Coordinates of C-alpha atoms and ligand atoms in Angstrom, one line a residue:
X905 CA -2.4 -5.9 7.2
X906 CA -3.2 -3.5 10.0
X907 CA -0.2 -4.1 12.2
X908 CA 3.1 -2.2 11.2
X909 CA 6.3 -4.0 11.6
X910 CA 9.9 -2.8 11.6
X911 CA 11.8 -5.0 9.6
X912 CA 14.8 -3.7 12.4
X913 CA 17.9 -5.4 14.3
X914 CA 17.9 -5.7 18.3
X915 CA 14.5 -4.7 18.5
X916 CA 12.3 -7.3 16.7
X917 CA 11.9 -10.8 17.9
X918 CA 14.7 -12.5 16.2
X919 CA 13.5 -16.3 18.0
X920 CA 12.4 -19.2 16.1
X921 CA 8.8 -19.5 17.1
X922 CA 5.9 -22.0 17.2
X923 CA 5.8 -25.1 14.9
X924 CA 8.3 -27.5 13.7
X925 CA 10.6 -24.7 12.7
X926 CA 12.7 -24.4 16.2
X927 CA 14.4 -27.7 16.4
X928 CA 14.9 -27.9 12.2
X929 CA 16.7 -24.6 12.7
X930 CA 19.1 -25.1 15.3
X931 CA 20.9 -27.9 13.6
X932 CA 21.0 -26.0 10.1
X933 CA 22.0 -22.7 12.0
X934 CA 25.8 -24.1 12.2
X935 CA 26.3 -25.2 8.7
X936 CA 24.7 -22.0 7.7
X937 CA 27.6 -20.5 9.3
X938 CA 30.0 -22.9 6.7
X939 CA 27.8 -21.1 3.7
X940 CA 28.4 -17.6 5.0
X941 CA 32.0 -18.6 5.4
X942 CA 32.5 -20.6 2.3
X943 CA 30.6 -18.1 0.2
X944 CA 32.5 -15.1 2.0
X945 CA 29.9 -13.2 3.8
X946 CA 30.2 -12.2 6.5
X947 CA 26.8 -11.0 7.8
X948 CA 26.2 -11.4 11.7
X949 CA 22.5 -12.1 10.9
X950 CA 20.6 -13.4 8.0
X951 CA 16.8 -13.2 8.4
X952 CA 14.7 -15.4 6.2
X953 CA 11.0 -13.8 7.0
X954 CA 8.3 -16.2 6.0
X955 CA 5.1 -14.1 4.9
X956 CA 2.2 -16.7 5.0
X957 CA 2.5 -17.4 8.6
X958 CA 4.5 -14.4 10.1
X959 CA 6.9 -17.4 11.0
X960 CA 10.8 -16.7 10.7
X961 CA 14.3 -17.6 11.4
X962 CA 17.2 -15.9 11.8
X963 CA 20.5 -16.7 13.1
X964 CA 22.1 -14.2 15.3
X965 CA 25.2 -15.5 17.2
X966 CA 27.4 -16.0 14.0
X967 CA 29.5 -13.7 16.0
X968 CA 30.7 -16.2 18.3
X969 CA 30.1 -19.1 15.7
X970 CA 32.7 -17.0 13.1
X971 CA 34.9 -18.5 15.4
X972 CA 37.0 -20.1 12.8
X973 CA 38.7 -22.4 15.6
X974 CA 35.3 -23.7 16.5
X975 CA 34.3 -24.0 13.2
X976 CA 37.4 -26.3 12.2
X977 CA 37.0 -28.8 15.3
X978 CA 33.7 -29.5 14.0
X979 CA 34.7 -29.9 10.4
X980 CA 37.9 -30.6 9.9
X981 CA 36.8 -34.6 9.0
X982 CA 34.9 -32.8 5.7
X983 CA 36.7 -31.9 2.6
X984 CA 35.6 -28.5 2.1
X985 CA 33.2 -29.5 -1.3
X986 CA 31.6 -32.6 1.2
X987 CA 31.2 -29.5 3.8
X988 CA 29.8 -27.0 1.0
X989 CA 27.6 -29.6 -0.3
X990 CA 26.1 -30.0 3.2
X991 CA 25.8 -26.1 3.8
X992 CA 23.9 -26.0 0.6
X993 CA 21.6 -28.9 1.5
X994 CA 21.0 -27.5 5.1
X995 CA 20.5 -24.1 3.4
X996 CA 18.1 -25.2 0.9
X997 CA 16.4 -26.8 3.5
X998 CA 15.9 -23.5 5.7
X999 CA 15.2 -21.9 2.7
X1000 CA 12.3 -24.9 1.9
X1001 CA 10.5 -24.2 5.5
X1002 CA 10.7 -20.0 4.8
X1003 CA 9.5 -19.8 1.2
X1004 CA 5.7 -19.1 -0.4
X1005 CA 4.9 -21.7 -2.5
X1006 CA 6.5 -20.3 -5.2
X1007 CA 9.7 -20.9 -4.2
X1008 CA 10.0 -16.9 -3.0
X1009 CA 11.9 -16.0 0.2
X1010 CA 12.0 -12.6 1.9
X1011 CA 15.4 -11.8 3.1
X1012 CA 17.3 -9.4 5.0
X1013 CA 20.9 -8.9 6.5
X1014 CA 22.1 -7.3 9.4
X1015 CA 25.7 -6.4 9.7
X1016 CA 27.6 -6.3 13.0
X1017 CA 27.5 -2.7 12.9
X1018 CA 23.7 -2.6 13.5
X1019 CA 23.7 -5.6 15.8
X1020 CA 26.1 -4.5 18.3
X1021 CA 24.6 -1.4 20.0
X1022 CA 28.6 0.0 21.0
X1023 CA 31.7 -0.3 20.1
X1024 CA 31.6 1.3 16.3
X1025 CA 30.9 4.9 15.4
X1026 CA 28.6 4.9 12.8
X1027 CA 27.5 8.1 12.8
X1028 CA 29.7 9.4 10.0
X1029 CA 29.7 8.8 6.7
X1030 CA 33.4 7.3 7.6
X1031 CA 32.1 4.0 8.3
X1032 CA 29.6 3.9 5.7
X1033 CA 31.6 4.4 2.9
X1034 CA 34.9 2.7 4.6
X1035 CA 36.2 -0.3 2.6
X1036 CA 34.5 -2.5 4.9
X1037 CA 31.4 -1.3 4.7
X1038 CA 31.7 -1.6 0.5
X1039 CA 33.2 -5.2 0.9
X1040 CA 30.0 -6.1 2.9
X1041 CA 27.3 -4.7 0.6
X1042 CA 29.3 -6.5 -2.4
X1043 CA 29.4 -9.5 -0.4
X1044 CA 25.7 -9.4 -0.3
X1045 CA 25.1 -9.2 -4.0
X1046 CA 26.7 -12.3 -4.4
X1047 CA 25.2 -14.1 -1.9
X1048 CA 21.8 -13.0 -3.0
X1049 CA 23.3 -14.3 -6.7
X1050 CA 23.8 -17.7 -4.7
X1051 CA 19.9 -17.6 -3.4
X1052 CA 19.2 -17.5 -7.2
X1053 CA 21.0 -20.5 -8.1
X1054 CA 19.4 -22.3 -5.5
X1055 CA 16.7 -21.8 -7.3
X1056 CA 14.9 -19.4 -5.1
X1057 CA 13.2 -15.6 -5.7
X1058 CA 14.0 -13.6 -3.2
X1059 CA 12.3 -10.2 -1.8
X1060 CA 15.3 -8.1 -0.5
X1061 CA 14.7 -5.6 2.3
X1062 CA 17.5 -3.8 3.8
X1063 CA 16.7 -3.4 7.8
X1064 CA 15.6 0.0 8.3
X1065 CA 12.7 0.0 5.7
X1066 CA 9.2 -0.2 7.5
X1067 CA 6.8 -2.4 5.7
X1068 CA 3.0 -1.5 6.1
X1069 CA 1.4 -3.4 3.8
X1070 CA 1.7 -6.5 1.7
X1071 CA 4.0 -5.5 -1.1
X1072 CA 3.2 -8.1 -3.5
X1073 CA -0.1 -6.7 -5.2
X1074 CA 2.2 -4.1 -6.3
X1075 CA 4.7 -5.8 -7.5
X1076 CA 5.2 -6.7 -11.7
X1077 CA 3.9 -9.8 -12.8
X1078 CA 6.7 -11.5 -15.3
X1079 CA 9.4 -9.3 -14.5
X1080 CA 13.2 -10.5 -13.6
X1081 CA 14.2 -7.9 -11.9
X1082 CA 12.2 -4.7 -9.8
X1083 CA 13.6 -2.4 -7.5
X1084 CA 12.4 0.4 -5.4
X1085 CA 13.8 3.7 -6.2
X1086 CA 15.5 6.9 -4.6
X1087 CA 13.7 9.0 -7.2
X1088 CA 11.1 7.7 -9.6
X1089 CA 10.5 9.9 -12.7
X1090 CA 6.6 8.4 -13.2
X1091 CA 7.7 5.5 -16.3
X1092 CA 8.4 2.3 -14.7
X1093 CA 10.8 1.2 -17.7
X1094 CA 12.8 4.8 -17.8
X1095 CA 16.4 3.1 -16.9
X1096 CA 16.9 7.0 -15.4
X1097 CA 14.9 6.0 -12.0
X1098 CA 17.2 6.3 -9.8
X1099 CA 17.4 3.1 -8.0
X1100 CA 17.6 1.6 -4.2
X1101 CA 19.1 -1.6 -3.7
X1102 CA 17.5 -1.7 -0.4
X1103 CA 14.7 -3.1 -1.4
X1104 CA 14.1 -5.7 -4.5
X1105 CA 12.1 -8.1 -5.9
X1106 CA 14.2 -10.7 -8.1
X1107 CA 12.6 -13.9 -9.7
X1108 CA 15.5 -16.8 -10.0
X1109 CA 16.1 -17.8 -13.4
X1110 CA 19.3 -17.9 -16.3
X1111 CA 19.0 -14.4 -16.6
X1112 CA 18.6 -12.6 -13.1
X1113 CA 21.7 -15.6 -12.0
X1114 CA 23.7 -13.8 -15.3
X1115 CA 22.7 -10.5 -14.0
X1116 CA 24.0 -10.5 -10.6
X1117 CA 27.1 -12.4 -11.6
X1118 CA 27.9 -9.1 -14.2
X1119 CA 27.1 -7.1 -11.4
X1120 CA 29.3 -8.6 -8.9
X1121 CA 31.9 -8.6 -11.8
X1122 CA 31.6 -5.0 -12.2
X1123 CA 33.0 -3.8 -8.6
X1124 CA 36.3 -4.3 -10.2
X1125 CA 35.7 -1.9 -13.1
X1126 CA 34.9 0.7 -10.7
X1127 CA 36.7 0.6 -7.4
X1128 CA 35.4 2.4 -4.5
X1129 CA 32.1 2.2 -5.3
X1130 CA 28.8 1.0 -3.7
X1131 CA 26.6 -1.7 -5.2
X1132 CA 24.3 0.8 -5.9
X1133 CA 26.1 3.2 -7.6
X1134 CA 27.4 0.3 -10.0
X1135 CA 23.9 -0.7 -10.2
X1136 CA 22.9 2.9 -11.5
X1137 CA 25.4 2.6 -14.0
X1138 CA 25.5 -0.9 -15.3
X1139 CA 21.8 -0.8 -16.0
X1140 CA 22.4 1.1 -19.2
X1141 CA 24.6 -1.5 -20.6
X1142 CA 24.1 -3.9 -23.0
X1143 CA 24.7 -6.4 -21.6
X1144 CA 21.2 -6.3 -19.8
X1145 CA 19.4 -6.7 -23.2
X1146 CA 21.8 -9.2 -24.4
X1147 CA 20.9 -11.8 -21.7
X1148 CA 17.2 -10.3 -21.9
X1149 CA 16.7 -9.1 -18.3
X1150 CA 13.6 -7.6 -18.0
X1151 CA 13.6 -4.5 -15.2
X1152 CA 11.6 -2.1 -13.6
X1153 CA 11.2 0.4 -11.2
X1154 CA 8.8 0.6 -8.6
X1155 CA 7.2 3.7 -8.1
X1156 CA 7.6 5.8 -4.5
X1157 CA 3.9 6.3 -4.3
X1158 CA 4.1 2.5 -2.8
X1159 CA 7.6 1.7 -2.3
X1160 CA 8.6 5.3 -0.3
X1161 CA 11.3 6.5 1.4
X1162 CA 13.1 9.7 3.2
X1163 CA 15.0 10.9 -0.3
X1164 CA 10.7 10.7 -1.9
X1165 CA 7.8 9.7 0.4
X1166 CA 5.0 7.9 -0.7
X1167 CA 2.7 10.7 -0.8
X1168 CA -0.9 8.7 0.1
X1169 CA -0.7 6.8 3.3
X1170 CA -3.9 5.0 1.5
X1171 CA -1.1 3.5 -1.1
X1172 CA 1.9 3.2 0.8
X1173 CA 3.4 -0.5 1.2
X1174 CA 7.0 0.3 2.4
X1175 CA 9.2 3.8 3.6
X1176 CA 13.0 3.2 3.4
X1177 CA 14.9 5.6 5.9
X1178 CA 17.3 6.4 2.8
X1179 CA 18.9 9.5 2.3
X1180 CA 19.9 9.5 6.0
X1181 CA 23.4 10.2 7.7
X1182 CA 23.4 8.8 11.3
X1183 CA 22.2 6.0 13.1
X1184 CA 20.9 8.4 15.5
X1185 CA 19.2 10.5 12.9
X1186 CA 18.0 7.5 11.1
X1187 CA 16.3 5.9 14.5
X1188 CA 14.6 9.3 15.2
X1189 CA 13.1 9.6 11.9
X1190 CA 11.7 5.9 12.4
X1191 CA 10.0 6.7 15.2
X1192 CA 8.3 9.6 13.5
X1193 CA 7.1 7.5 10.7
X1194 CA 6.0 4.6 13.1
X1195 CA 3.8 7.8 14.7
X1196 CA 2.6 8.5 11.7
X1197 CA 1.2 5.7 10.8
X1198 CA -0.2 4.7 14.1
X1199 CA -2.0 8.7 13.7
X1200 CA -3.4 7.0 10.2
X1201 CA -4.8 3.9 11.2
X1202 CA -6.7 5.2 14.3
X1203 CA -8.5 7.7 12.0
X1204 CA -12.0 6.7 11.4
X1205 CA -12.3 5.1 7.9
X1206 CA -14.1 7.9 6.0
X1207 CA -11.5 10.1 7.2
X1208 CA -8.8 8.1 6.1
X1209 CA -8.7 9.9 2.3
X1210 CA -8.9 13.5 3.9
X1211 CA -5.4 14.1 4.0
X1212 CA -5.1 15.0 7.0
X1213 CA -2.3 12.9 8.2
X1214 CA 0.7 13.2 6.2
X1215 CA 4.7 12.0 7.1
X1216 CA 6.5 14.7 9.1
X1217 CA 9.6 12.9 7.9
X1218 CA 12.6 13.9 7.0
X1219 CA 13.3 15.7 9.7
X1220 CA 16.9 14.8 11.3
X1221 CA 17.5 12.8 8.4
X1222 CA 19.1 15.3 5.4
X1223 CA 18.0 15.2 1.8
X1224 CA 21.1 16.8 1.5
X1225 CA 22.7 13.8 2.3
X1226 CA 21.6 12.8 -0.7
X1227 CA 24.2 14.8 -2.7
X1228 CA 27.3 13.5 -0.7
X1229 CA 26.2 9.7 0.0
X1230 CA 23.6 8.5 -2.8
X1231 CA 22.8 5.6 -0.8
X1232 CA 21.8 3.2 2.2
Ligands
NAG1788 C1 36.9 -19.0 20.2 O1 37.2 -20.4 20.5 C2 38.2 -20.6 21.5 C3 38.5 -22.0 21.6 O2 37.4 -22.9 21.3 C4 37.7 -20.0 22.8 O3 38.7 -20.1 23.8 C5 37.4 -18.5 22.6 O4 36.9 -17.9 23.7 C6 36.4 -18.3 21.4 N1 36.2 -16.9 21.1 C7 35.0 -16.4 21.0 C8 35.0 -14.9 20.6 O5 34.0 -17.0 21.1
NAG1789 C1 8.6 4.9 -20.7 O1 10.0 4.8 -20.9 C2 10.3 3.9 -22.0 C3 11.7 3.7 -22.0 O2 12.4 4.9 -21.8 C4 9.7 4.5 -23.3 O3 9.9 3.7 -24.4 C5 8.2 4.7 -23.1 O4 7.7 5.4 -24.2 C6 7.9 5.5 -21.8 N1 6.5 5.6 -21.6 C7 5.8 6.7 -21.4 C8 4.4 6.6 -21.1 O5 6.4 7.8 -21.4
NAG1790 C1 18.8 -22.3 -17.2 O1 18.8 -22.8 -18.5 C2 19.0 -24.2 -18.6 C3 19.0 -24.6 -20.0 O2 19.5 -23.6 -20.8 C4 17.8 -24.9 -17.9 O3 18.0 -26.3 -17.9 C5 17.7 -24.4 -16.4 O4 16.6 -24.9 -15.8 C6 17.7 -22.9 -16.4 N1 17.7 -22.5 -15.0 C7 16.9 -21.6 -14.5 C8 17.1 -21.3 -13.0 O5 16.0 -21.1 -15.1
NAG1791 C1 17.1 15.8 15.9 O1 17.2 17.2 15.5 C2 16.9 18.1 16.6 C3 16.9 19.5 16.0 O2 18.0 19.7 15.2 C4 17.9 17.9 17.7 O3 17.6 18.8 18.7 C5 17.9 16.5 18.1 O4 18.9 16.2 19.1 C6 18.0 15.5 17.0 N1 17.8 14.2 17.5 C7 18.5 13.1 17.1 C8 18.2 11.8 17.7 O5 19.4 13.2 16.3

């Protein structure tokens, strides 16, 4: 995979394309809508990116469809388990045309913050820690809990993680649950990896579904606190052995990011602008990588193990931020 894509809001194409797909997709993008709403998230945009054929879908004006008046006119003849049994149909259905064959789906949210280009400062760590931001990111776990159920593995990426390669050669065989990491400590099994819920490979069965229902569960034991955070702490319990979860960590030399780059450009499959304050700083940084890479893949091929390009990232983005904000 030569091409780089940013897995990134406004600026990707975000329209159905060729095949079948477009027509299929505009009558399931409404009751999508009633899944998001029944199920209590409330993402602006939930991307289902389809690997094999660089087909996807996406459904962007849930703004306007979160209309709840709108919404009821065209309802209101359902009782709401006939309407949730239709959501899940029409969602199993996208989730059918976007899947490998093994029933895996690669997923990613956008909140309204990063749709919307004005209108919210998010360039402190105000919003990003604000109760709405929390409620969001829990809201995803258990919609991503719901995806299991469905029966469906999902690779998670959050939106501003650049993907450069094809992550799945480097991905466990016969594991439930991997994750990239903020800091990897060089054992794949050491529960101490620090570890980023921005990007995660889950495989749907009992005990990934038991997982991220404990997980969800666990917000209330600890108030205040990001998904991650309670993921960082919950993975010592033992609970996890009890349902026999098996976990690991992915290591930073593929799965990279601002808090640890991948240090071989040869290697790297995805960089996560993590450990960043700012949109503004996180964009900049972006472009730097997107640079970088574009310096690596013009070298000649025997020069391509010299070393000689390397990231010149962080720059605006702080590790320091690290220390205040462990996360996003
Ligand atoms: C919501 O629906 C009402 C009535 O259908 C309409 O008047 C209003 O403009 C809509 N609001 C948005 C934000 O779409
Ligand atoms: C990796 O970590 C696990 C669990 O902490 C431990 O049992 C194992 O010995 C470690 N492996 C190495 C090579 O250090
Ligand atoms: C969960 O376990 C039940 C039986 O214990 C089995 O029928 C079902 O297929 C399992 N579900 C998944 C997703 O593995
Ligand atoms: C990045 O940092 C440089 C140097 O501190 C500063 O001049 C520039 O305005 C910053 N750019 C962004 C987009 O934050």
């Amino acid at each position: 995979m030569g091409k780089p894509f940013a897995v990134s809001g406004k600026r990707s194409p975000r329209s159905p394309t060729a095949g079948g797909a477009g027509s299929s997709w505009k009558t399931t993008g409404r009751c999508l809508t009633f899944l998001l709403l029944l199920a209590a998230v409330a993402f602006p945009t939930v991307v289902l990116y389809r690997a094999v054929d660089h087909r996807h879908y996406s459904y962007r004006s849930l703004r306007s469809d979160l209309n709840a008046s709108a919404l009821l006119s065209d309802s209101d003849w359902l009782s709401e388990a006939a309407a949730q049994d239709t959501v899940e149909l029409r969602l199993d259905k996208i989730l059918q045309e976007a899947s490998m064959e093994d029933k895996t789906v690669i997923l990613t949210t956008l909140n309204s913050a990063w749709a919307r280009s004005e209108g919210i400062d998010f360039s402190g760590e105000e919003y990003f820690m604000s109760n709405g931001y929390l409620e969001m990111m829990w809201r995803r776990i258990d919609f991503l809990r719901t995806i299991l159920e469905m029966g469906y593995s999902f690779i998670f990426t959050d939106v501003d993680i650049m993907w450069f390669r094809n992550p799945l050669p480097n991905f466990y065989s016969d594991v439930d649950f991997q994750t990239a990491c903020d800091h990897f400590f060089g054992n794949s099994t050491d529960l101490g990896n620090r570890a980023n819920g921005g990007f995660n490979y889950v495989k749907s069965n009992n005990r990934s579904i038991e997982f991220y229902k404990y997980w969800y569960s666990s917000r209330e034991r600890f108030p205040g606190h990001h998904d991650q955070d309670v993921f960082n702490t919950i993975k010592y319990d033992p609970f996890v052995t009890e349902i026999g979860l098996t976990m690991r960590f992915l290591s930073t030399t593929f799965f990279g990011g601002l808090c640890e780059p991948s240090r071989d450009l040869n290697k790297v499959c995805t960089m996560h602008a993590n450990c960043c304050i700012g949109l503004e700083s996180k964009l900049h940084d972006l472009r730097i990588m997107l640079d970088n890479w574009r310096e690596f893949m013009s070298l000649p091929h025997n020069m391509k193990n010299s070393g000689i390009v390397s990231w010149r990232v962080p720059q605006n983005c702080s590790i320091a931020a690290l220390f205040r904000t462990p996360s996003f």
